[in-house]
Structures are given as structure tokens and as C-alpha cells.
PDB file of C-alpha atoms in Angstrom:
ATOM      1  CA  MET A   1    -186.528   2.889 -23.064  1.00 50.00           C
ATOM      2  CA  CYS A   2    -182.878   3.010 -22.053  1.00 53.00           C
ATOM      3  CA  ALA A   3    -182.622   6.785 -22.486  1.00 54.00           C
ATOM      4  CA  THR A   4    -185.901   7.169 -20.522  1.00 50.00           C
ATOM      5  CA  VAL A   5    -184.414   5.029 -17.653  1.00 51.00           C
ATOM      6  CA  ARG A   6    -181.146   7.122 -17.696  1.00 56.00           C
ATOM      7  CA  MET A   7    -182.824  10.410 -17.683  1.00 58.00           C
ATOM      8  CA  TRP A   8    -185.385   9.702 -14.875  1.00 53.00           C
ATOM      9  CA  ARG A   9    -183.438  11.930 -12.381  1.00 56.00           C
ATOM     10  CA  TRP A  10    -184.109  14.722 -14.551  1.00 59.00           C
ATOM     11  CA  ARG A  11    -187.812  14.276 -15.007  1.00 62.00           C
ATOM     12  CA  ARG A  12    -190.412  15.163 -12.522  1.00 71.00           C
ATOM     13  CA  ASN A  13    -191.879  12.066 -10.939  1.00 73.00           C
ATOM     14  CA  PRO A  14    -193.152  11.092  -7.410  1.00 70.00           C
ATOM     15  CA  LEU A  15    -190.291   8.717  -6.804  1.00 68.00           C
ATOM     16  CA  ARG A  16    -187.532  11.220  -7.523  1.00 72.00           C
ATOM     17  CA  ARG A  17    -185.777  12.498  -4.306  1.00 80.00           C
ATOM     18  CA  ARG A  18    -183.601  15.573  -3.833  1.00 81.00           C
ATOM     19  CA  SER A  19    -180.479  13.384  -3.667  1.00 82.00           C
ATOM     20  CA  ASP A  20    -181.304  11.778  -7.024  1.00 81.00           C
ATOM     21  CA  VAL A  21    -181.377  15.360  -8.556  1.00 82.00           C
ATOM     22  CA  MET A  22    -178.025  16.206  -6.662  1.00 87.00           C
ATOM     23  CA  GLU A  23    -176.461  13.007  -7.968  1.00 87.00           C
ATOM     24  CA  ALA A  24    -177.569  13.843 -11.560  1.00 86.00           C
ATOM     25  CA  TRP A  25    -176.017  17.346 -11.299  1.00 89.00           C
ATOM     26  CA  VAL A  26    -172.860  15.935  -9.888  1.00 91.00           C
ATOM     27  CA  GLY A  27    -172.537  13.544 -12.791  1.00 89.00           C
ATOM     28  CA  LEU A  28    -173.172  16.169 -15.216  1.00 90.00           C
ATOM     29  CA  ALA A  29    -170.576  18.457 -13.566  1.00 93.00           C
ATOM     30  CA  VAL A  30    -167.985  15.476 -13.711  1.00 94.00           C
ATOM     31  CA  GLY A  31    -168.639  15.129 -17.220  1.00 93.00           C
ATOM     32  CA  VAL A  32    -167.932  18.833 -18.071  1.00 95.00           C
ATOM     33  CA  VAL A  33    -164.937  18.970 -15.719  1.00 95.00           C
ATOM     34  CA  MET A  34    -163.254  15.785 -17.324  1.00 95.00           C
ATOM     35  CA  VAL A  35    -163.911  17.080 -20.896  1.00 95.00           C
ATOM     36  CA  ALA A  36    -162.439  20.551 -20.135  1.00 95.00           C
ATOM     37  CA  GLY A  37    -160.015  19.635 -17.450  1.00 95.00           C
ATOM     38  CA  ALA A  38    -158.252  16.411 -18.590  1.00 95.00           C
ATOM     39  CA  PRO A  39    -156.878  18.069 -21.807  1.00 95.00           C
ATOM     40  CA  MET A  40    -155.684  21.055 -19.948  1.00 96.00           C
ATOM     41  CA  ALA A  41    -154.087  18.966 -17.239  1.00 96.00           C
ATOM     42  CA  GLY A  42    -152.438  16.869 -20.049  1.00 96.00           C
ATOM     43  CA  TRP A  43    -151.110  19.953 -22.040  1.00 96.00           C
ATOM     44  CA  ALA A  44    -149.784  21.674 -18.920  1.00 96.00           C
ATOM     45  CA  ALA A  45    -147.950  18.479 -17.677  1.00 96.00           C
ATOM     46  CA  SER A  46    -146.645  17.889 -21.265  1.00 96.00           C
ATOM     47  CA  ASP A  47    -145.533  21.428 -21.563  1.00 96.00           C
ATOM     48  CA  SER A  48    -143.793  21.433 -18.246  1.00 96.00           C
ATOM     49  CA  MET A  49    -141.967  18.134 -18.932  1.00 95.00           C
ATOM     50  CA  ARG A  50    -140.911  19.328 -22.430  1.00 95.00           C
ATOM     51  CA  ALA A  51    -139.495  22.371 -20.909  1.00 95.00           C
ATOM     52  CA  SER A  52    -137.605  20.497 -18.190  1.00 93.00           C
ATOM     53  CA  LEU A  53    -136.309  18.135 -20.837  1.00 93.00           C
ATOM     54  CA  ASP A  54    -135.325  21.021 -23.125  1.00 92.00           C
ATOM     55  CA  ALA A  55    -133.382  22.691 -20.094  1.00 90.00           C
ATOM     56  CA  GLN A  56    -131.627  19.391 -19.299  1.00 89.00           C
ATOM     57  CA  ASN A  57    -130.676  18.865 -22.816  1.00 89.00           C
ATOM     58  CA  ALA A  58    -129.409  22.465 -23.134  1.00 88.00           C
ATOM     59  CA  GLY A  59    -127.007  21.789 -20.012  1.00 86.00           C
ATOM     60  CA  ARG A  60    -125.177  19.118 -21.884  1.00 92.00           C
ATOM     61  CA  HIS A  61    -122.061  19.707 -23.940  1.00 92.00           C
ATOM     62  CA  ALA A  62    -120.323  17.515 -26.376  1.00 93.00           C
ATOM     63  CA  ALA A  63    -116.566  17.040 -25.787  1.00 93.00           C
ATOM     64  CA  SER A  64    -113.592  14.871 -26.800  1.00 93.00           C
ATOM     65  CA  ALA A  65    -111.913  12.671 -24.155  1.00 95.00           C
ATOM     66  CA  VAL A  66    -108.310  11.505 -24.654  1.00 95.00           C
ATOM     67  CA  LEU A  67    -107.413   8.022 -23.604  1.00 94.00           C
ATOM     68  CA  ILE A  68    -104.487   7.960 -20.984  1.00 94.00           C
ATOM     69  CA  ALA A  69    -104.135   4.241 -21.099  1.00 93.00           C
ATOM     70  CA  ASP A  70    -104.880   1.400 -23.585  1.00 91.00           C
ATOM     71  CA  ALA A  71    -108.352   0.055 -23.310  1.00 91.00           C
ATOM     72  CA  PRO A  72    -108.773  -3.710 -22.566  1.00 91.00           C
ATOM     73  CA  SER A  73    -108.700  -5.838 -25.647  1.00 86.00           C
ATOM     74  CA  SER A  74    -111.882  -7.750 -24.693  1.00 79.00           C
ATOM     75  CA  ALA A  75    -115.263  -6.662 -23.300  1.00 65.00           C
ATOM     76  CA  SER A  76    -115.147  -9.171 -20.378  1.00 62.00           C
ATOM     77  CA  ALA A  77    -112.004  -7.761 -19.064  1.00 49.00           C
ATOM     78  CA  GLY A  78    -112.983  -4.103 -18.709  1.00 45.00           C
ATOM     79  CA  SER A  79    -116.713  -3.898 -18.745  1.00 44.00           C
ATOM     80  CA  ASP A  80    -119.338  -4.603 -16.057  1.00 51.00           C
ATOM     81  CA  SER A  81    -121.959  -5.088 -18.845  1.00 49.00           C
ATOM     82  CA  GLY A  82    -120.870  -8.666 -19.684  1.00 49.00           C
ATOM     83  CA  ALA A  83    -118.982 -10.485 -22.471  1.00 48.00           C
ATOM     84  CA  ASP A  84    -121.587  -9.633 -25.133  1.00 47.00           C
ATOM     85  CA  SER A  85    -120.832  -5.914 -25.047  1.00 63.00           C
ATOM     86  CA  ALA A  86    -118.774  -4.340 -27.838  1.00 86.00           C
ATOM     87  CA  VAL A  87    -117.752  -1.601 -25.433  1.00 90.00           C
ATOM     88  CA  VAL A  88    -115.289  -1.347 -22.654  1.00 93.00           C
ATOM     89  CA  GLN A  89    -114.400   1.285 -20.062  1.00 93.00           C
ATOM     90  CA  ALA A  90    -110.916   2.910 -20.360  1.00 94.00           C
ATOM     91  CA  PRO A  91    -109.197   5.781 -18.320  1.00 95.00           C
ATOM     92  CA  ALA A  92    -109.391   9.263 -20.095  1.00 95.00           C
ATOM     93  CA  ARG A  93    -109.110  12.866 -19.509  1.00 96.00           C
ATOM     94  CA  TRP A  94    -111.194  15.732 -20.897  1.00 94.00           C
ATOM     95  CA  THR A  95    -111.799  19.468 -20.480  1.00 92.00           C
ATOM     96  CA  GLY A  96    -115.131  20.661 -19.040  1.00 89.00           C
ATOM     97  CA  PRO A  97    -117.054  23.642 -20.137  1.00 88.00           C
ATOM     98  CA  ASP A  98    -115.546  25.731 -17.445  1.00 86.00           C
ATOM     99  CA  GLY A  99    -112.007  24.861 -18.567  1.00 89.00           C
ATOM    100  CA  ALA A 100    -111.226  22.562 -15.659  1.00 90.00           C
ATOM    101  CA  ARG A 101    -109.582  19.249 -16.445  1.00 93.00           C
ATOM    102  CA  HIS A 102    -111.269  15.891 -15.387  1.00 93.00           C
ATOM    103  CA  THR A 103    -110.280  12.315 -15.638  1.00 93.00           C
ATOM    104  CA  GLY A 104    -112.459   9.108 -15.562  1.00 93.00           C
ATOM    105  CA  SER A 105    -113.533   6.076 -17.400  1.00 94.00           C
ATOM    106  CA  VAL A 106    -115.228   6.441 -20.827  1.00 94.00           C
ATOM    107  CA  PRO A 107    -116.732   3.845 -22.922  1.00 93.00           C
ATOM    108  CA  VAL A 108    -114.658   2.960 -26.046  1.00 94.00           C
ATOM    109  CA  ALA A 109    -114.214  -0.039 -28.381  1.00 92.00           C
ATOM    110  CA  PRO A 110    -112.027  -2.922 -27.042  1.00 92.00           C
ATOM    111  CA  GLY A 111    -108.261  -2.400 -27.815  1.00 90.00           C
ATOM    112  CA  THR A 112    -108.565   1.514 -28.280  1.00 92.00           C
ATOM    113  CA  ARG A 113    -104.872   2.752 -27.827  1.00 94.00           C
ATOM    114  CA  THR A 114    -103.581   5.618 -25.606  1.00 94.00           C
ATOM    115  CA  GLY A 115    -103.955   8.983 -27.109  1.00 94.00           C
ATOM    116  CA  ALA A 116    -107.098   8.068 -28.997  1.00 94.00           C
ATOM    117  CA  THR A 117    -109.946  10.441 -28.842  1.00 94.00           C
ATOM    118  CA  THR A 118    -113.736   9.607 -28.173  1.00 94.00           C
ATOM    119  CA  PRO A 119    -116.729  11.716 -28.127  1.00 94.00           C
ATOM    120  CA  VAL A 120    -118.405  12.246 -24.654  1.00 95.00           C
ATOM    121  CA  TRP A 121    -121.277  14.305 -23.262  1.00 94.00           C
ATOM    122  CA  LEU A 122    -120.672  16.426 -20.250  1.00 93.00           C
ATOM    123  CA  ASP A 123    -122.978  18.291 -17.803  1.00 89.00           C
ATOM    124  CA  ALA A 124    -122.231  21.848 -16.706  1.00 85.00           C
ATOM    125  CA  HIS A 125    -119.725  20.686 -14.010  1.00 87.00           C
ATOM    126  CA  GLY A 126    -117.802  18.690 -16.491  1.00 88.00           C
ATOM    127  CA  ARG A 127    -118.972  15.210 -15.351  1.00 91.00           C
ATOM    128  CA  LEU A 128    -119.871  12.582 -17.788  1.00 92.00           C
ATOM    129  CA  THR A 129    -123.564  12.178 -18.701  1.00 91.00           C
ATOM    130  CA  ASP A 130    -125.746  10.661 -21.218  1.00 91.00           C
ATOM    131  CA  ALA A 131    -126.344  12.254 -24.801  1.00 90.00           C
ATOM    132  CA  PRO A 132    -129.175  14.652 -24.833  1.00 91.00           C
ATOM    133  CA  LEU A 133    -132.502  13.335 -26.130  1.00 91.00           C
ATOM    134  CA  SER A 134    -133.467  13.777 -29.687  1.00 91.00           C
ATOM    135  CA  PRO A 135    -136.421  15.922 -30.354  1.00 92.00           C
ATOM    136  CA  SER A 136    -138.701  12.962 -31.053  1.00 94.00           C
ATOM    137  CA  GLN A 137    -137.576  11.337 -27.772  1.00 93.00           C
ATOM    138  CA  THR A 138    -138.436  14.595 -25.950  1.00 93.00           C
ATOM    139  CA  ALA A 139    -141.845  14.835 -27.644  1.00 94.00           C
ATOM    140  CA  VAL A 140    -142.566  11.136 -26.814  1.00 95.00           C
ATOM    141  CA  GLN A 141    -141.544  11.497 -23.138  1.00 95.00           C
ATOM    142  CA  ALA A 142    -143.533  14.700 -22.752  1.00 96.00           C
ATOM    143  CA  ASP A 143    -146.670  13.342 -24.530  1.00 96.00           C
ATOM    144  CA  LEU A 144    -146.513  10.228 -22.291  1.00 96.00           C
ATOM    145  CA  ILE A 145    -146.338  12.356 -19.288  1.00 96.00           C
ATOM    146  CA  GLY A 146    -149.206  14.545 -20.474  1.00 96.00           C
ATOM    147  CA  ALA A 147    -151.391  11.584 -21.354  1.00 97.00           C
ATOM    148  CA  GLY A 148    -150.571  10.195 -17.761  1.00 97.00           C
ATOM    149  CA  ALA A 149    -151.598  13.518 -16.131  1.00 97.00           C
ATOM    150  CA  ALA A 150    -154.932  13.582 -18.224  1.00 97.00           C
ATOM    151  CA  GLY A 151    -155.685  10.217 -17.275  1.00 96.00           C
ATOM    152  CA  GLY A 152    -154.852  10.785 -13.518  1.00 96.00           C
ATOM    153  CA  PHE A 153    -157.015  14.011 -13.640  1.00 96.00           C
ATOM    154  CA  CYS A 154    -160.032  11.897 -14.928  1.00 96.00           C
ATOM    155  CA  LEU A 155    -159.371   9.270 -12.370  1.00 96.00           C
ATOM    156  CA  LEU A 156    -159.259  11.797  -9.457  1.00 96.00           C
ATOM    157  CA  THR A 157    -162.533  13.292 -10.849  1.00 95.00           C
ATOM    158  CA  LEU A 158    -164.182  10.095 -10.950  1.00 95.00           C
ATOM    159  CA  ALA A 159    -162.945   9.278  -7.433  1.00 96.00           C
ATOM    160  CA  GLY A 160    -164.514  12.501  -6.241  1.00 94.00           C
ATOM    161  CA  GLN A 161    -167.820  11.526  -7.927  1.00 94.00           C
ATOM    162  CA  ARG A 162    -167.839   8.196  -6.137  1.00 94.00           C
ATOM    163  CA  SER A 163    -167.137   9.924  -2.799  1.00 94.00           C
ATOM    164  CA  VAL A 164    -170.159  12.081  -3.366  1.00 93.00           C
ATOM    165  CA  ARG A 165    -172.267   9.241  -4.431  1.00 91.00           C
ATOM    166  CA  ALA A 166    -171.209   7.286  -1.485  1.00 93.00           C
ATOM    167  CA  GLN A 167    -172.195  10.092   0.930  1.00 93.00           C
ATOM    168  CA  LEU A 168    -175.682  10.332  -0.918  1.00 90.00           C
ATOM    169  CA  ASP A 169    -176.131   6.550  -0.560  1.00 90.00           C
ATOM    170  CA  ARG A 170    -175.464   6.875   3.068  1.00 92.00           C
ATOM    171  CA  ARG A 171    -177.862   9.765   3.399  1.00 90.00           C
ATOM    172  CA  ARG A 172    -180.554   7.725   1.513  1.00 88.00           C
ATOM    173  CA  ALA A 173    -179.955   4.713   3.675  1.00 91.00           C
ATOM    174  CA  LEU A 174    -180.391   6.773   6.816  1.00 91.00           C
ATOM    175  CA  GLN A 175    -183.429   8.367   5.426  1.00 87.00           C
ATOM    176  CA  TRP A 176    -184.765   4.996   4.577  1.00 87.00           C
ATOM    177  CA  GLU A 177    -184.092   3.739   8.060  1.00 89.00           C
ATOM    178  CA  ARG A 178    -185.864   6.555   9.711  1.00 88.00           C
ATOM    179  CA  GLU A 179    -188.804   6.269   7.493  1.00 85.00           C
ATOM    180  CA  TRP A 180    -188.984   2.486   8.057  1.00 87.00           C
ATOM    181  CA  ALA A 181    -188.711   2.875  11.794  1.00 87.00           C
ATOM    182  CA  LYS A 182    -192.097   5.055  11.523  1.00 86.00           C
ATOM    183  CA  VAL A 183    -193.821   2.850   9.133  1.00 84.00           C
ATOM    184  CA  GLY A 184    -192.482  -0.633   9.804  1.00 79.00           C
ATOM    185  CA  PRO A 185    -194.214  -1.273  13.170  1.00 80.00           C
ATOM    186  CA  GLN A 186    -197.539  -0.118  11.711  1.00 81.00           C
ATOM    187  CA  TRP A 187    -197.103  -2.391   8.766  1.00 78.00           C
ATOM    188  CA  SER A 188    -195.826  -5.318  10.932  1.00 74.00           C
ATOM    189  CA  SER A 189    -198.873  -4.989  13.237  1.00 68.00           C
ATOM    190  CA  GLY A 190    -201.245  -4.558  10.563  1.00 56.00           C
ATOM    191  CA  HIS A 191    -199.874  -7.489   8.543  1.00 54.00           C
ATOM    192  CA  HIS A 192    -200.172 -10.022  11.391  1.00 51.00           C
ATOM    193  CA  ALA A 193    -203.582  -8.887  12.365  1.00 46.00           C
TER     194      ALA A 193
END
């Protein structure tokens, strides 16, 4: 019974309107587009994000920074991150990938002495940056972006279907009003007589 009710738009019957057939075809097209398009949109977004992250990771360089002053002995004295932190900021110098010398604050353990070295990550201009993402972190971020793109594609497709259905509903309502304007007075007058 349920399958028969769902398939009524595809079967010939006197109650089926042209707009019902159009709605059925739009529903079928939306299903096909979502099944084919969502994976492609997800794959393309994931691939693009992976390439972007790989390029970003490739632009980061490992270097050693040399402290030019002693680090504070406690985290609360030299860190903005609070007393619970086991890391403080201390002044240091390092050489960028282009050979230029740079100075700035680097994270180190409390009490680290002048002259000690600490590993840092630099961008192409020699500025401090975060460590590159691991391959698994890159994969997770790219896959999340891909899943979001696939979901967004489906939502956009469903929104398009809703828009078409709303237009069809408006057209059906106008058609109903026109037909009722013709038949309604006859029915009303015949009904009261």
C-alpha cells in the first residue's frame, strides 16, 4: 500500500496533474544529483584542502633558537597562559631560511639559561610559526572539510528541490482558485436551491 501511495505520480490516473509528474521528475533528479554529486564535491574539497595543508606544511622550516637572556623561573612571571603552564616565553635569536637573523620570544621551560638552544618552527620569512601538521592531522582536517562540502552540496540540492516544489505548490493553488472561481458559484447556487 505504501509503495502504491508513493508511486502514484508515476502511474496514469485521472487525479494526476502535470505538476505532479514534474514534481516526481524533480525528486528523481535531486536523488541522482545527490548520489553522484555529493561524493564528487566532498572529494574535490578534501583534495583541495589536503593540497593547501601540504603546501602550508612544506613552507615551514625547523630551526634552533638561542636564548639571549635567562627565562623566568616560574610560569606566572613570564607567560600569558597562566600559572598552570610549564612553558614560559624568553628572548631568543635565530637564523631564518634566507639567512637573515631574527629575534623574538620563544617558548621554553622555566629557568632555561642564556645560550641554551630550543627547537622552533619558522615560515618562509623567518617568523615563528606552529609546527607542521602530522599526516594524520592533515588527513582528518581534509576529510572533515570534504564531509562538510558533501553535506553542504546535499543541503543546497534539497533547498533547490524545496524551491521548485514551492513554485509548483503556488501554481497548483492558483489553478485551484481559477477552477473554484468557475465552479464555486454554480455549486453554491445549486446547493442552496
